[in-house]
Short mmCIF file of C-alpha atoms and ligand atoms in Angstrom, two decimals:
data_model
loop_
_atom_site.label_atom_id
_atom_site.label_comp_id
_atom_site.label_asym_id
_atom_site.label_seq_id
_atom_site.Cartn_x
_atom_site.Cartn_y
_atom_site.Cartn_z
CA MET A 1 0.00 0.00 0.00
CA LYS A 2 1.50 3.33 -1.09
CA SER A 3 0.31 6.73 0.13
CA ILE A 4 1.70 10.22 0.22
CA ILE A 5 0.51 13.59 1.51
CA VAL A 6 2.20 17.01 1.25
CA HIS A 7 1.47 20.49 2.58
CA GLY A 8 2.62 23.95 1.57
CA GLY A 9 1.65 25.97 4.62
CA ALA A 10 -1.51 27.09 6.44
CA TRP A 11 -2.56 30.74 6.49
CA ASP A 12 -4.88 33.18 4.73
CA ILE A 13 -3.38 32.42 1.31
CA PRO A 14 -4.50 35.30 -0.93
CA ASP A 15 -6.62 34.55 -4.00
CA ASP A 16 -3.84 35.61 -6.38
CA MET A 17 -1.46 33.05 -4.82
CA LEU A 18 -3.86 30.10 -4.91
CA GLY A 19 -2.74 28.89 -8.34
CA ASP A 20 0.95 28.87 -7.38
CA HIS A 21 0.20 26.98 -4.19
CA ARG A 22 -1.95 24.47 -6.02
CA ASN A 23 0.73 23.89 -8.68
CA GLY A 24 3.48 23.73 -6.08
CA VAL A 25 1.91 21.07 -3.87
CA SER A 26 0.71 19.18 -6.93
CA SER A 27 4.15 18.89 -8.52
CA ALA A 28 5.73 18.01 -5.17
CA LEU A 29 3.15 15.24 -4.78
CA SER A 30 3.97 13.87 -8.25
CA ALA A 31 7.70 13.88 -7.52
CA GLY A 32 7.12 11.80 -4.37
CA TRP A 33 4.49 9.56 -5.92
CA ASP A 34 6.78 8.74 -8.89
CA ILE A 35 9.37 7.46 -6.46
CA LEU A 36 6.85 5.33 -4.58
CA THR A 37 5.39 3.85 -7.78
CA ASN A 38 8.89 2.97 -9.01
CA GLY A 39 9.49 0.95 -5.84
CA GLY A 40 11.40 3.72 -4.03
CA SER A 41 11.36 4.27 -0.30
CA ALA A 42 9.10 6.53 1.73
CA LEU A 43 12.21 8.44 2.82
CA ASP A 44 13.27 9.13 -0.77
CA ALA A 45 9.71 10.17 -1.66
CA VAL A 46 9.58 12.64 1.25
CA GLN A 47 12.95 14.12 0.33
CA ALA A 48 12.04 14.46 -3.37
CA ALA A 49 8.68 16.09 -2.66
CA ILE A 50 10.24 18.58 -0.24
CA ASN A 51 13.16 19.34 -2.59
CA LYS A 52 10.56 20.34 -5.21
CA MET A 53 8.92 22.81 -2.85
CA GLU A 54 12.32 24.13 -1.68
CA ASP A 55 13.05 24.95 -5.34
CA ASP A 56 9.65 26.64 -5.77
CA PRO A 57 9.71 30.37 -4.86
CA THR A 58 6.06 30.16 -3.78
CA PHE A 59 6.96 28.60 -0.44
CA ASP A 60 8.77 29.62 2.72
CA ALA A 61 11.39 26.88 2.27
CA GLY A 62 14.64 27.06 0.32
CA ARG A 63 14.10 29.66 -2.42
CA GLY A 64 11.34 32.11 -1.41
CA SER A 65 12.00 31.95 2.35
CA PHE A 66 11.32 34.77 4.80
CA VAL A 67 14.12 37.16 5.72
CA ASN A 68 15.15 37.50 9.37
CA MET A 69 15.61 40.69 11.40
CA ALA A 70 19.27 40.90 10.34
CA GLY A 71 18.42 40.67 6.63
CA GLN A 72 19.57 37.04 6.37
CA ILE A 73 17.77 33.86 5.38
CA GLU A 74 18.15 31.07 7.95
CA LEU A 75 16.58 27.72 7.22
CA ASP A 76 15.36 24.79 9.35
CA ALA A 77 14.44 21.23 8.30
CA SER A 78 13.93 17.75 9.70
CA ILE A 79 13.29 14.22 8.44
CA MET A 80 12.38 11.02 10.29
CA ASP A 81 12.45 7.37 9.30
CA GLY A 82 9.54 5.50 10.91
CA ARG A 83 11.18 2.11 10.34
CA THR A 84 14.25 2.75 12.47
CA MET A 85 13.14 5.94 14.25
CA ARG A 86 16.33 7.54 13.09
CA ALA A 87 15.98 11.27 12.56
CA GLY A 88 18.06 14.14 11.19
CA ALA A 89 17.57 17.88 11.43
CA VAL A 90 19.30 21.19 10.80
CA ALA A 91 18.50 24.67 12.06
CA ALA A 92 19.54 28.22 11.23
CA VAL A 93 21.58 27.19 8.17
CA ARG A 94 22.39 29.75 5.50
CA ASN A 95 23.13 29.48 1.78
CA ILE A 96 21.67 26.00 1.38
CA LEU A 97 18.87 25.56 -1.13
CA HIS A 98 17.86 22.10 0.07
CA PRO A 99 18.00 21.96 3.87
CA ILE A 100 15.99 18.69 3.88
CA THR A 101 18.85 17.05 1.95
CA LEU A 102 21.25 18.23 4.63
CA ALA A 103 18.87 16.95 7.36
CA ARG A 104 18.87 13.57 5.60
CA ALA A 105 22.68 13.58 5.58
CA VAL A 106 22.70 14.30 9.32
CA MET A 107 20.41 11.29 9.79
CA ASP A 108 22.30 8.96 7.46
CA LYS A 109 25.90 10.02 7.96
CA SER A 110 26.30 11.40 11.47
CA GLU A 111 25.68 10.06 14.96
CA HIS A 112 23.58 13.14 15.79
CA VAL A 113 19.99 14.20 15.31
CA LEU A 114 20.21 18.01 15.16
CA LEU A 115 23.04 20.24 13.94
CA VAL A 116 22.70 24.02 13.91
CA SER A 117 24.17 27.03 12.15
CA ASP A 118 27.95 26.96 11.55
CA GLY A 119 28.33 23.34 12.66
CA ALA A 120 25.56 22.23 10.31
CA MET A 121 27.17 24.19 7.47
CA ARG A 122 30.56 22.67 8.22
CA PHE A 123 28.93 19.23 8.03
CA ALA A 124 27.29 20.23 4.72
CA ARG A 125 30.74 21.04 3.27
CA GLU A 126 32.11 17.70 4.46
CA GLN A 127 29.18 15.89 2.84
CA ASP A 128 29.44 17.82 -0.46
CA ILE A 129 25.96 19.29 -0.05
CA PRO A 130 25.82 22.19 -2.54
CA PHE A 131 25.90 25.76 -1.25
CA CYS A 132 24.13 28.64 -3.00
CA GLY A 133 24.30 32.41 -2.92
CA ALA A 134 21.95 34.41 -0.70
CA ASP A 135 20.41 35.70 -3.93
CA ASP A 136 19.40 32.17 -4.89
CA LEU A 137 17.17 32.05 -1.80
CA LEU A 138 15.85 35.61 -1.76
CA VAL A 139 12.87 36.55 -3.92
CA GLY A 140 11.53 40.07 -4.55
CA ARG A 141 8.29 39.39 -2.65
CA GLU A 142 10.19 38.62 0.54
CA PHE A 143 12.67 41.47 0.16
CA GLU A 144 9.70 43.85 -0.15
CA ARG A 145 8.01 42.29 2.90
CA TRP A 146 11.21 42.64 4.93
CA LYS A 147 11.64 46.30 3.92
CA GLU A 148 8.02 47.02 4.82
CA ILE A 149 8.40 45.40 8.25
CA GLN A 150 11.48 47.57 8.97
CA THR A 151 9.31 50.68 8.59
CA ARG A 152 6.99 49.60 11.42
CA PRO A 153 7.76 50.89 14.91
CA ALA A 154 7.20 47.40 16.30
CA TYR A 155 6.59 44.12 14.58
CA SER A 156 5.54 41.09 16.55
CA GLY A 157 5.38 37.71 14.88
CA ARG A 158 3.25 36.60 17.81
CA GLU A 159 0.63 39.24 17.13
CA ALA A 160 0.71 38.48 13.44
CA PHE A 161 0.19 34.77 14.06
CA ALA A 162 -2.49 35.46 16.66
CA GLY A 163 -4.56 36.83 13.81
CA SER A 164 -4.01 33.54 11.96
CA THR A 165 -3.20 35.46 8.79
CA ASN A 166 0.56 35.72 9.14
CA PRO A 167 2.07 34.18 6.03
CA GLY A 168 3.33 30.68 6.65
CA ASP A 169 4.39 28.66 3.65
CA THR A 170 6.41 25.98 5.41
CA VAL A 171 6.39 22.70 3.48
CA GLY A 172 6.10 19.10 4.61
CA CYS A 173 5.43 15.56 3.46
CA VAL A 174 4.54 12.15 4.92
CA ALA A 175 4.82 8.98 2.84
CA LEU A 176 4.15 5.25 3.18
CA ASP A 177 5.90 2.82 0.83
CA ASP A 178 5.07 -0.71 -0.33
CA GLN A 179 7.32 -2.14 2.37
CA GLY A 180 5.11 -0.56 5.04
CA ASN A 181 7.69 2.08 5.96
CA VAL A 182 6.55 5.55 6.97
CA ALA A 183 8.71 8.70 6.68
CA SER A 184 8.01 12.33 7.40
CA GLY A 185 9.79 15.63 6.80
CA THR A 186 9.38 19.40 7.09
CA SER A 187 11.38 22.36 5.70
CA THR A 188 11.02 26.08 6.38
CA GLY A 189 12.49 29.55 6.37
CA GLY A 190 10.71 30.11 9.69
CA THR A 191 8.76 33.28 10.41
CA PRO A 192 9.09 36.80 8.92
CA ASN A 193 11.64 39.05 10.62
CA LYS A 194 12.56 36.39 13.17
CA TYR A 195 15.43 37.06 15.57
CA PRO A 196 18.75 35.75 14.19
CA GLY A 197 19.28 32.22 15.48
CA ARG A 198 15.58 31.73 16.20
CA VAL A 199 14.61 28.09 15.72
CA GLY A 200 10.98 27.08 15.25
CA ASP A 201 9.16 23.78 15.50
CA SER A 202 10.00 22.47 12.03
CA PRO A 203 13.44 20.99 12.85
CA ILE A 204 12.36 19.75 16.30
CA ILE A 205 11.50 16.06 16.23
CA GLY A 206 8.09 15.53 17.82
CA CYS A 207 7.00 19.11 17.11
CA GLY A 208 7.30 19.71 13.34
CA THR A 209 7.95 16.14 12.26
CA TYR A 210 7.37 12.64 13.60
CA ALA A 211 7.21 9.13 12.14
CA VAL A 212 6.95 5.66 13.62
CA ASN A 213 6.03 2.64 11.50
CA SER A 214 3.68 1.14 14.10
CA VAL A 215 1.42 4.22 13.96
CA GLY A 216 2.17 6.67 11.11
CA GLY A 217 3.70 10.07 10.49
CA VAL A 218 2.92 13.77 10.87
CA SER A 219 4.22 17.10 9.53
CA THR A 220 3.03 20.40 10.97
CA THR A 221 3.01 24.07 10.03
CA GLY A 222 2.04 27.25 11.83
CA TRP A 223 3.26 29.42 14.64
CA GLY A 224 6.38 27.55 15.81
CA GLU A 225 6.56 29.05 19.30
CA ALA A 226 3.11 27.57 20.00
CA ILE A 227 3.66 24.25 18.20
CA ILE A 228 6.81 23.53 20.24
CA LYS A 229 4.93 24.00 23.53
CA VAL A 230 2.32 21.34 22.72
CA VAL A 231 4.79 18.95 20.99
CA LEU A 232 2.24 18.83 18.22
CA ALA A 233 3.41 16.07 15.85
CA LYS A 234 4.04 13.52 18.61
CA SER A 235 0.79 14.45 20.39
CA ILE A 236 -1.13 13.51 17.25
CA ILE A 237 0.74 10.21 16.92
CA ASP A 238 -0.04 9.46 20.59
CA ALA A 239 -3.72 10.24 20.04
CA ILE A 240 -3.85 7.62 17.28
CA ASP A 241 -1.73 5.13 19.19
CA MET A 242 -3.09 5.41 22.70
CA LEU A 243 -6.50 7.06 22.38
CA LYS A 244 -7.27 5.00 19.24
CA MET A 245 -8.41 8.09 17.34
CA THR A 246 -8.87 8.08 13.58
CA PRO A 247 -6.25 10.18 11.73
CA GLU A 248 -8.92 12.82 10.99
CA ASP A 249 -9.91 13.05 14.67
CA ALA A 250 -6.29 13.02 15.83
CA ALA A 251 -5.41 15.86 13.43
CA GLN A 252 -8.38 17.86 14.74
CA HIS A 253 -7.44 17.01 18.33
CA GLY A 254 -3.91 18.34 17.69
CA ILE A 255 -5.21 21.64 16.32
CA SER A 256 -7.67 21.93 19.24
CA ILE A 257 -4.84 21.50 21.76
CA LEU A 258 -2.73 24.04 19.84
CA HIS A 259 -5.48 26.61 19.97
CA SER A 260 -6.95 26.01 23.42
CA ARG A 261 -3.68 25.65 25.34
CA VAL A 262 -1.39 28.18 23.66
CA GLU A 263 -3.61 30.18 21.30
CA GLY A 264 -1.73 28.73 18.35
CA TYR A 265 -2.66 28.70 14.68
CA GLY A 266 -1.51 26.24 12.08
CA GLY A 267 -2.18 23.06 10.18
CA VAL A 268 -1.20 19.39 10.24
CA ILE A 269 -1.03 16.46 7.84
CA VAL A 270 -1.22 12.89 9.11
CA LEU A 271 -0.70 9.54 7.40
CA THR A 272 -1.24 6.24 9.21
CA LYS A 273 0.56 2.94 8.72
CA LYS A 274 -2.56 1.79 6.84
CA GLY A 275 -2.31 4.70 4.40
CA LYS A 276 -5.21 6.75 5.84
CA PHE A 277 -5.02 10.54 5.83
CA GLY A 278 -5.86 13.22 8.37
CA ILE A 279 -5.78 16.97 7.73
CA ALA A 280 -6.74 19.80 10.09
CA PHE A 281 -6.05 23.53 10.30
CA ASN A 282 -7.47 26.57 12.08
CA THR A 283 -6.24 29.11 9.53
CA PRO A 284 -8.43 30.30 6.66
CA ARG A 285 -6.60 28.09 4.13
CA MET A 286 -4.03 25.32 3.89
CA ALA A 287 -2.29 24.09 0.72
CA ARG A 288 -2.20 20.29 0.58
CA ALA A 289 -2.31 17.33 -1.79
CA TYR A 290 -2.51 13.57 -1.39
CA MET A 291 -2.50 10.37 -3.40
CA SER A 292 -2.67 6.66 -2.60
CA ASP A 293 -3.30 3.26 -4.17
CA GLU A 294 -6.88 3.57 -2.97
CA ILE A 295 -7.78 6.66 -5.02
CA SER A 296 -7.73 7.05 -8.79
CA GLU A 297 -6.17 10.50 -8.98
CA PRO A 298 -4.40 13.04 -6.77
CA VAL A 299 -6.48 15.31 -4.57
CA VAL A 300 -5.09 18.88 -4.53
CA THR A 301 -6.74 21.53 -2.35
CA VAL A 302 -5.87 25.05 -1.23
N1 LIG B 401 6.35 26.50 11.77
C1 LIG B 401 7.21 27.44 11.10
C2 LIG B 401 8.05 28.13 12.13
O1 LIG B 401 7.53 28.60 13.12
C3 LIG B 401 6.47 28.47 10.31
C4 LIG B 401 5.34 27.95 9.46
O2 LIG B 401 4.99 26.76 9.53
O3 LIG B 401 4.76 28.71 8.70
O4 LIG B 401 9.24 28.24 11.91
#
């Protein structure tokens, strides 16, 4: 049984950006699905789908990411293998177009789970992960946003997220392959105008990403400072595992906890070991797409 689900962020995606989001999640889904249908692993499918969205300037991941308070782009990503429960993550890395590829290298080729900033970039050089120029990551839309924020006397990401409309185009994917292996991953440029060195939920295992073959996998998006506090991805897995919730109910349960306990906004995608999907969000829109052996064609929704 093969299944895959991707997301491209949860927020009040404006009408004139709907087409780009739809195309972006759709082509990421195809990249992952192609791997699964050719007998590839869930891990490879997750990495390929996320690489596609890191290349796509629509999303806050790789090219197109938000700019931090210091005018830099710092990226976070994580990946988890549900078969072995190995995980790899990087945070606050600069000049890397595909942070999920670096997170995978941390998982596969180091004895660590999370490397940050200069150490992560040193590891990238050792592993021959390509570097790019800052201009390869920066797009005009985000430069304009950053300049506009600098003109405000005070800008609070918290307040912006509290309105549930703060842009959030973090990307993620969960896949299940024919061998019954689940993998999950998430990649992001974080939040607009974040403090240099700020790390959100996306590279934190259990918060932005989680996968375990006996249950399933989750990737989350939304206000990272809130998601971390409720350990969102793992809470959803536990709801399926221990409370015997369906993936739909567990996804909804996760978003309810996020909102009721810490006033958080965001969205989650869930895939169980049986290939069943769950999606929930408390923002006006969420870009997502899924496909499995049980449906005849991909479902793409923004
Ligand atoms: N969760 C990401 C972060 O806080 C942002 C997002 O998902 O939009 O870094």
